Every structure is written in structure tokens, then in C-alpha cells.
Short mmCIF file of C-alpha atoms and ligand atoms in Angstrom, two decimals:
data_model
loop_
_atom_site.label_atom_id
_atom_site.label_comp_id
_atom_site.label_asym_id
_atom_site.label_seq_id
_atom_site.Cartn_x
_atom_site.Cartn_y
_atom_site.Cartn_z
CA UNK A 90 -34.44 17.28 30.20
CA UNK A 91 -36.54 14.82 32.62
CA UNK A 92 -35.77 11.06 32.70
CA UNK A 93 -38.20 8.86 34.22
CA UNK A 94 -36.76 5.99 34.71
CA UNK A 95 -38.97 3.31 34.93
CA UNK A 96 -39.05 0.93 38.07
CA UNK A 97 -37.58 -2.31 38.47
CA UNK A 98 -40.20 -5.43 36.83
CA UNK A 99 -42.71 -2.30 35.57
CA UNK A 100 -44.19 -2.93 32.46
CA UNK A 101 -43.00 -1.06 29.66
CA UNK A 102 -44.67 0.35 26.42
CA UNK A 103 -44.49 -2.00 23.47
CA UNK A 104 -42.69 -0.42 20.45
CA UNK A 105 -45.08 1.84 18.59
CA UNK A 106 -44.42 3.69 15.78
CA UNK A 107 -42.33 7.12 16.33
CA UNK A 108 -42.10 9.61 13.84
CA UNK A 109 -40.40 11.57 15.78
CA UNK A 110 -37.38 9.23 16.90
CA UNK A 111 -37.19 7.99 12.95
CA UNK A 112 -36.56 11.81 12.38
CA UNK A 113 -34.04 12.11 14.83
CA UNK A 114 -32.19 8.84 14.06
CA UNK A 115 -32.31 9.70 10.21
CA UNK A 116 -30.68 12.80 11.00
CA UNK A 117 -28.51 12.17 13.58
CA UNK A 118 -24.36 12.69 12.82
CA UNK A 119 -21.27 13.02 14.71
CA UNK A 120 -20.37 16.58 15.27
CA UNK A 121 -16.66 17.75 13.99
CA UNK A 122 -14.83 18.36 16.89
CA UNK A 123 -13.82 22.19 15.70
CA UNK A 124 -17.77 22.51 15.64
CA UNK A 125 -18.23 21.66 19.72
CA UNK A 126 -17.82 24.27 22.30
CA UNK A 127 -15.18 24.20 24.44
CA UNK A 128 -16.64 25.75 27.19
CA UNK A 129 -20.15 24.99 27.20
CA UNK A 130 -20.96 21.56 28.11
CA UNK A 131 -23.34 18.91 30.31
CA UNK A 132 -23.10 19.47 34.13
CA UNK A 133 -22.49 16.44 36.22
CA UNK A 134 -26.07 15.84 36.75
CA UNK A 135 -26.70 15.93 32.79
CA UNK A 136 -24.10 13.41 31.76
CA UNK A 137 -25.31 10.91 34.19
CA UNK A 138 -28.46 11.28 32.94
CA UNK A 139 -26.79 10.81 29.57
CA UNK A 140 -25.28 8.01 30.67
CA UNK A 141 -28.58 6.70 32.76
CA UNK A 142 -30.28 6.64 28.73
CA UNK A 143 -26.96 5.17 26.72
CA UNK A 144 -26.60 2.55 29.39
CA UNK A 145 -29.61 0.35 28.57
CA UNK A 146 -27.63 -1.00 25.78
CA UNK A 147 -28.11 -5.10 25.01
CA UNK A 148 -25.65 -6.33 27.71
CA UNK A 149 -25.92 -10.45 27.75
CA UNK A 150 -25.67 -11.62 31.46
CA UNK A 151 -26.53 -8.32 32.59
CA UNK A 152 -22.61 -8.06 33.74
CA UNK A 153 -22.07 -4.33 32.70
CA UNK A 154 -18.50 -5.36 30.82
CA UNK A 155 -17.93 -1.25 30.70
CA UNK A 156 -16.80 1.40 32.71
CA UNK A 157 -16.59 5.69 32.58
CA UNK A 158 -14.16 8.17 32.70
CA UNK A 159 -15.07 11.48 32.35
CA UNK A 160 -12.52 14.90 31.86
CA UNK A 161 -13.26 18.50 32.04
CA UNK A 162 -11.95 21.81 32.83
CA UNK A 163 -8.10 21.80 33.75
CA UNK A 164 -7.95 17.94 33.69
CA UNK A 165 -8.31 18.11 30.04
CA UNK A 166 -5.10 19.67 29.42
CA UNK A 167 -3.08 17.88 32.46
CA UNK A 168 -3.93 14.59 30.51
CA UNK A 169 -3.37 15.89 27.37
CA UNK A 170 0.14 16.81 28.89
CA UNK A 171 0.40 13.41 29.92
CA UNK A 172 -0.35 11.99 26.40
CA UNK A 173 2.15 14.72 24.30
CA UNK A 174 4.87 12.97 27.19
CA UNK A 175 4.32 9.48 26.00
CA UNK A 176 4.57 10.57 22.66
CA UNK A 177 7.48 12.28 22.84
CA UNK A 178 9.57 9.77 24.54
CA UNK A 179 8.60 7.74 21.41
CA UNK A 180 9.04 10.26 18.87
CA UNK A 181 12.01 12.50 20.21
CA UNK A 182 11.78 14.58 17.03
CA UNK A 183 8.27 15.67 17.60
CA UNK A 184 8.62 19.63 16.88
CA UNK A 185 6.99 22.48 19.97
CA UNK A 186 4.09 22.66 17.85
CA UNK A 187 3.10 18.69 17.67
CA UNK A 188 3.69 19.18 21.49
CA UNK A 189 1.32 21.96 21.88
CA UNK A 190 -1.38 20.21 19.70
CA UNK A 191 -0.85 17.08 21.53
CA UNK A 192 -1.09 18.92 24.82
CA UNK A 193 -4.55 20.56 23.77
CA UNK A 194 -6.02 17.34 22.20
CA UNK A 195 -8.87 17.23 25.11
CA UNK A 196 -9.14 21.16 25.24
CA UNK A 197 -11.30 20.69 22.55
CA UNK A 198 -14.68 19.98 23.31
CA UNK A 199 -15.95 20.61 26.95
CA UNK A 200 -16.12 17.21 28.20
CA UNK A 201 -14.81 13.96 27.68
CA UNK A 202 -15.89 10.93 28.25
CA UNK A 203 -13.74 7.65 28.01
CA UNK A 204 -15.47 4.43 27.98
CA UNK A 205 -13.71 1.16 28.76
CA UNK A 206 -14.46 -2.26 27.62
CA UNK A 207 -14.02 -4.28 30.86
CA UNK A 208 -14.50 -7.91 30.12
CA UNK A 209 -15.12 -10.67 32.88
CA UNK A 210 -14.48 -14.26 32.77
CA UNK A 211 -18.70 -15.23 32.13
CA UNK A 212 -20.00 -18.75 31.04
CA UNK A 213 -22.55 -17.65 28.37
CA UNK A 214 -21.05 -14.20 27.89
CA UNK A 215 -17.84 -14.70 25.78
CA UNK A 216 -15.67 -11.83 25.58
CA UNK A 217 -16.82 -11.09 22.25
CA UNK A 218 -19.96 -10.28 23.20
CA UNK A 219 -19.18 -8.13 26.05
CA UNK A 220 -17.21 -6.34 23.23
CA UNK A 221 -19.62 -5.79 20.95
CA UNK A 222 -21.93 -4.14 24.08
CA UNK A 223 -19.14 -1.91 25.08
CA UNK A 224 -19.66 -1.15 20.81
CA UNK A 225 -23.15 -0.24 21.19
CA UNK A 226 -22.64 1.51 23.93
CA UNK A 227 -20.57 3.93 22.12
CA UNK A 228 -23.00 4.43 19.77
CA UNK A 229 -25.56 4.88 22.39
CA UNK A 230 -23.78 7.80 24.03
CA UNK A 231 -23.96 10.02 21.21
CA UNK A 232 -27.69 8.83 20.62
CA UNK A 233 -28.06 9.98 24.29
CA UNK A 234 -26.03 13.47 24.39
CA UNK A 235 -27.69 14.26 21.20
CA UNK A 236 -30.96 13.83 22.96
CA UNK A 237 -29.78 16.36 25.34
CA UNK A 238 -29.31 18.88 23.11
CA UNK A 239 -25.34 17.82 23.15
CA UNK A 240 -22.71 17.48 20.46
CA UNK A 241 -20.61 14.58 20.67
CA UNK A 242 -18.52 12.67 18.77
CA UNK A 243 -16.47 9.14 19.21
CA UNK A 244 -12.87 9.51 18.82
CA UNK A 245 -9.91 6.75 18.97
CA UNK A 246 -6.84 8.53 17.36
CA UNK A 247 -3.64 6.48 18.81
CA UNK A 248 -4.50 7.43 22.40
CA UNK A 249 -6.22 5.10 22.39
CA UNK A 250 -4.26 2.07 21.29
CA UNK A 251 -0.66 3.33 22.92
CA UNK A 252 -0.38 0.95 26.07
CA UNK A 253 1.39 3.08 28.28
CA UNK A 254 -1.36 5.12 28.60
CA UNK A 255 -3.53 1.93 30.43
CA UNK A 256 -2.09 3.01 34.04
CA UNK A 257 -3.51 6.61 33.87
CA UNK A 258 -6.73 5.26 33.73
CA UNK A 259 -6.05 1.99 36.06
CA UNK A 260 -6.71 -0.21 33.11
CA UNK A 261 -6.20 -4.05 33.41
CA UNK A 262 -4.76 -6.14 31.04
CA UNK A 263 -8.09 -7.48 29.72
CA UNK A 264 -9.83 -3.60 29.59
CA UNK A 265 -9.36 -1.70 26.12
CA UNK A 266 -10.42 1.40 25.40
CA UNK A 267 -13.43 1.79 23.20
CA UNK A 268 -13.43 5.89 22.23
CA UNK A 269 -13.07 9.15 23.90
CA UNK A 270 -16.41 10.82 23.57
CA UNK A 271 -16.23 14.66 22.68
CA UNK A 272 -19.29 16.21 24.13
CA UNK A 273 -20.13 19.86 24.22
CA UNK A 274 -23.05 22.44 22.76
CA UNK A 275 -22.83 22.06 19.12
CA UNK A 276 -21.62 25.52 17.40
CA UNK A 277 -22.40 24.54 13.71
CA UNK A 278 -24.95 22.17 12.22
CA UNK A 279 -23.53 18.95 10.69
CA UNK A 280 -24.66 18.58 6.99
CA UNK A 281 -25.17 15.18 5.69
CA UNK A 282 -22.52 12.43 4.87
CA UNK A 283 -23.06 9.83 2.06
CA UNK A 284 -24.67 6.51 3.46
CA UNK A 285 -24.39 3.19 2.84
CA UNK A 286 -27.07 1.20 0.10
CA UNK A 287 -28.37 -0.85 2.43
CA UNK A 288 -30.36 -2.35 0.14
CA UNK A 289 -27.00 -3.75 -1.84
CA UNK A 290 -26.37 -5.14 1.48
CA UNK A 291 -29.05 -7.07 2.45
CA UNK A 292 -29.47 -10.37 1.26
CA UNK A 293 -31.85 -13.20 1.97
CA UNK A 294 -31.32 -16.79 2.49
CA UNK A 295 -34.33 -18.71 1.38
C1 FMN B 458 -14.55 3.07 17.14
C2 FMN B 458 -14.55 4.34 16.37
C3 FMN B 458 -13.43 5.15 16.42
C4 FMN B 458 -13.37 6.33 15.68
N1 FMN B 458 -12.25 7.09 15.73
C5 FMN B 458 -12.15 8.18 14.95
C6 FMN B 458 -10.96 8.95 14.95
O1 FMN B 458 -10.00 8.66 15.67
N2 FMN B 458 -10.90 10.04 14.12
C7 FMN B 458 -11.96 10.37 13.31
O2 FMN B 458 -11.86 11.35 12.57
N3 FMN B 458 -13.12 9.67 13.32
C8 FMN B 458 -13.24 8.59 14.11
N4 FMN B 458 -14.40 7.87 14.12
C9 FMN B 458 -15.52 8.29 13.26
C10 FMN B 458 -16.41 9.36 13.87
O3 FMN B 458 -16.76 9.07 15.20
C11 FMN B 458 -17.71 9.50 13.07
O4 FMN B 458 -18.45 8.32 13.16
C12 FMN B 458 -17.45 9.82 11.62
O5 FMN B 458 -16.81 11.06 11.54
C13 FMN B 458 -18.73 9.84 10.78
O6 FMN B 458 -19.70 10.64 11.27
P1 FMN B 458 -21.17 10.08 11.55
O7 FMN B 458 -21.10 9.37 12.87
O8 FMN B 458 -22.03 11.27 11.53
O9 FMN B 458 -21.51 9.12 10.45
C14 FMN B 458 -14.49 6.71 14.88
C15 FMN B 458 -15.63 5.92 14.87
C16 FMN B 458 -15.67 4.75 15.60
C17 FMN B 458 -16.91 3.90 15.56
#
């Protein structure tokens, strides 16, 4: 894929009507992760690209209140190591297999991306908001590795809310963590998921 990134102050196109981005949007879903290859993934070059697209997400202040990590290859499992630790020394009855599923959590897809909400103190910019950017980002990613012909999928799970699992990643106090991504070639198509009524959900104040 080519990005052309337009230059700084250059007039952009106004929207238009896009079939073809309706189309995608409409049938756009998070892929299971037992559908993503393991071993077939974006190169470095790709995901920044990837992350190029997802990045022009509404950011207020233009203060970038997010950050990347990525994983592959044998960092996945060294981290998943990490994580089956912390859980054990909280669950000491965990069984080998737990352990071994725990240890192969990030095995699963062929890269992994964690993003990281990292607020600033900001005068019009309350936390919130930088929140709810880090949100669309999220969002945005798997818009943007799906438009690279990528998989990917936004996972939490409690790896993401345990604490002790902040230093790995040289998290501050104010930084949360806002979803592993699970990107890789897809192996199997999605099929479609039951969506809301928007229509029940709209209302209008008059
Ligand atoms: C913040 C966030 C965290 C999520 N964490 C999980 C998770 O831990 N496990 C899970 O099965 N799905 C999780 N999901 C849901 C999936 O990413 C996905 O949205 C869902 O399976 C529905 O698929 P769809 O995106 O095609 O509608 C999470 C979604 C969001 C927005």
C-alpha cells in the first residue's frame, strides 16, 4: 500500500461521497483471534504506515495524549511469560495448563500492538477528552490494519487492568492501557454480528 501523506497547511479534498469506504466501513469486523495468523504479519515499515493513517484521530490541543508499543516474534512469549508470573503469584493454584495458556496469550496473532492513554495536565484538554482520543484511536487502528489487508482485533482481558504490569511498559501513574491490538493476515472471513437499531437510538430535541 502507498500513503501520501499530505503536506503540512495543503489543502485537502472536501468530503465527497465514497461508495467504496461506506462498503468497507459497513463491512468491517474484528477478526477472532484463532482466525489471525501467527506468523504472517505487517513489517515494521507497514505498521507505521498503519499507524501514520489511525493517528489522525480528533486529538483536542493537538497534544498526542497516546503512545505505542509494539511485540513480535520471541518477545511475544517472553511477555506473555511475564504476565502468567504476575498471575501466578496472585493465583498460586493456577494449574501447568493456565500457565501455558497464559504464557502463549501474545503467540497468537503475529503482532501486537499496545496503545497507551498518556494524559497531560492541558487547560482546554481535560483528561476526559484525551481519553476519549486514545478511544478513537483504538478504533482507528483496526480501521487502518484492515485497510492494509490486516486482521486485527482490540483486546483488554485483565492484562490490561492488573497494575503490576505498568512497569514493563514504563507506565506512569496517570497512563492506562487502552487495548492490545492483535494484528496479523486474516485466515478466515468474519461473518456478520447483530448491530445495534440505531434508529431506536436516536432521538431529537426540538
Ligand atoms: C476497549 C475494548 C476492549 C475489548 N476487550 C475485549 C476482550 O478482552 N475480549 C473480547 O473477547 N473482546 C473484547 N473487545 C471486543 C472486540 O474487540 C470486538 O469489538 C468484538 O468482538 C466485536 O467485534 P466487532 O468489532 O466486529 O463488532 C473489546 C472491545 C473494546 C472496545
Amino acid at each position: 500500500m502507498k500513503i501520501n501523506l499530505p503536506e503540512l497547511n495543503a489543502t485537502l479534498p472536501m468530503p465527497a461521497p465514497n461508495q467504496a469506504l461506506v462498503d468497507a466501513l459497513l463491512n468491517r469486523r474484528s477478526t477472532m483471534v484463532k482466525d489471525i495468523d501467527p506468523n504472517n504479519g505487517p513489517s515494521d515499515d507497514e505498521l507505521l504506515d498503519i499507524l501514520k493513517v489511525a493517528s489522525r484521530v480528533p486529538d483536542h490541543g493537538k497534544i498526542n495524549p497516546w503512545r505505542f508499543v509494539k511485540f513480535s516474534g520471541e518477545a511475544r512469549r517472553k511477555l506473555g511469560v511475564k504476565m502468567a508470573d504476575i498471575y501466578k503469584a496472585k493465583h498460586p493454584e493456577m494449574d501447568e495448563n493456565h500457565y501455558a495458556m497464559e504464557s502463549a496469550r501474545f503467540e497468537r496473532a503475529h503482532t501486537i500492538l499496545l496503545l497507551i492513554s498518556s494524559p497531560i495536565p492541558h487547560p482546554k484538554a481535560p483528561e476526559f477528552e484525551q481519553l476519549m482520543s486514545a478511544g478513537g484511536l483504538g478504533f482507528a487502528i483496526n480501521l487502518a490494519a484492515n485497510a492494509f489487508g490486516y486482521a486485527a482485533t482490540w483486546l483488554t482481558e485483565w492484562v490490561a487492568f492488573d497494575d503490576d504490569i505498568k512497569p514493563l511498559f514504563n507506565m506512569t501513574e496517570s497512563e492506562k492501557i487502552i487495548g492490545f491490538f492483535f494484528i496479523g493476515k486474516p485466515k478466515n472471513p468474519p461473518t456478520e454480528r447483530e448491530r445495534p437499531n440505531v434508529s431506536e437510538l436516536l432521538s431529537e430535541w426540538k
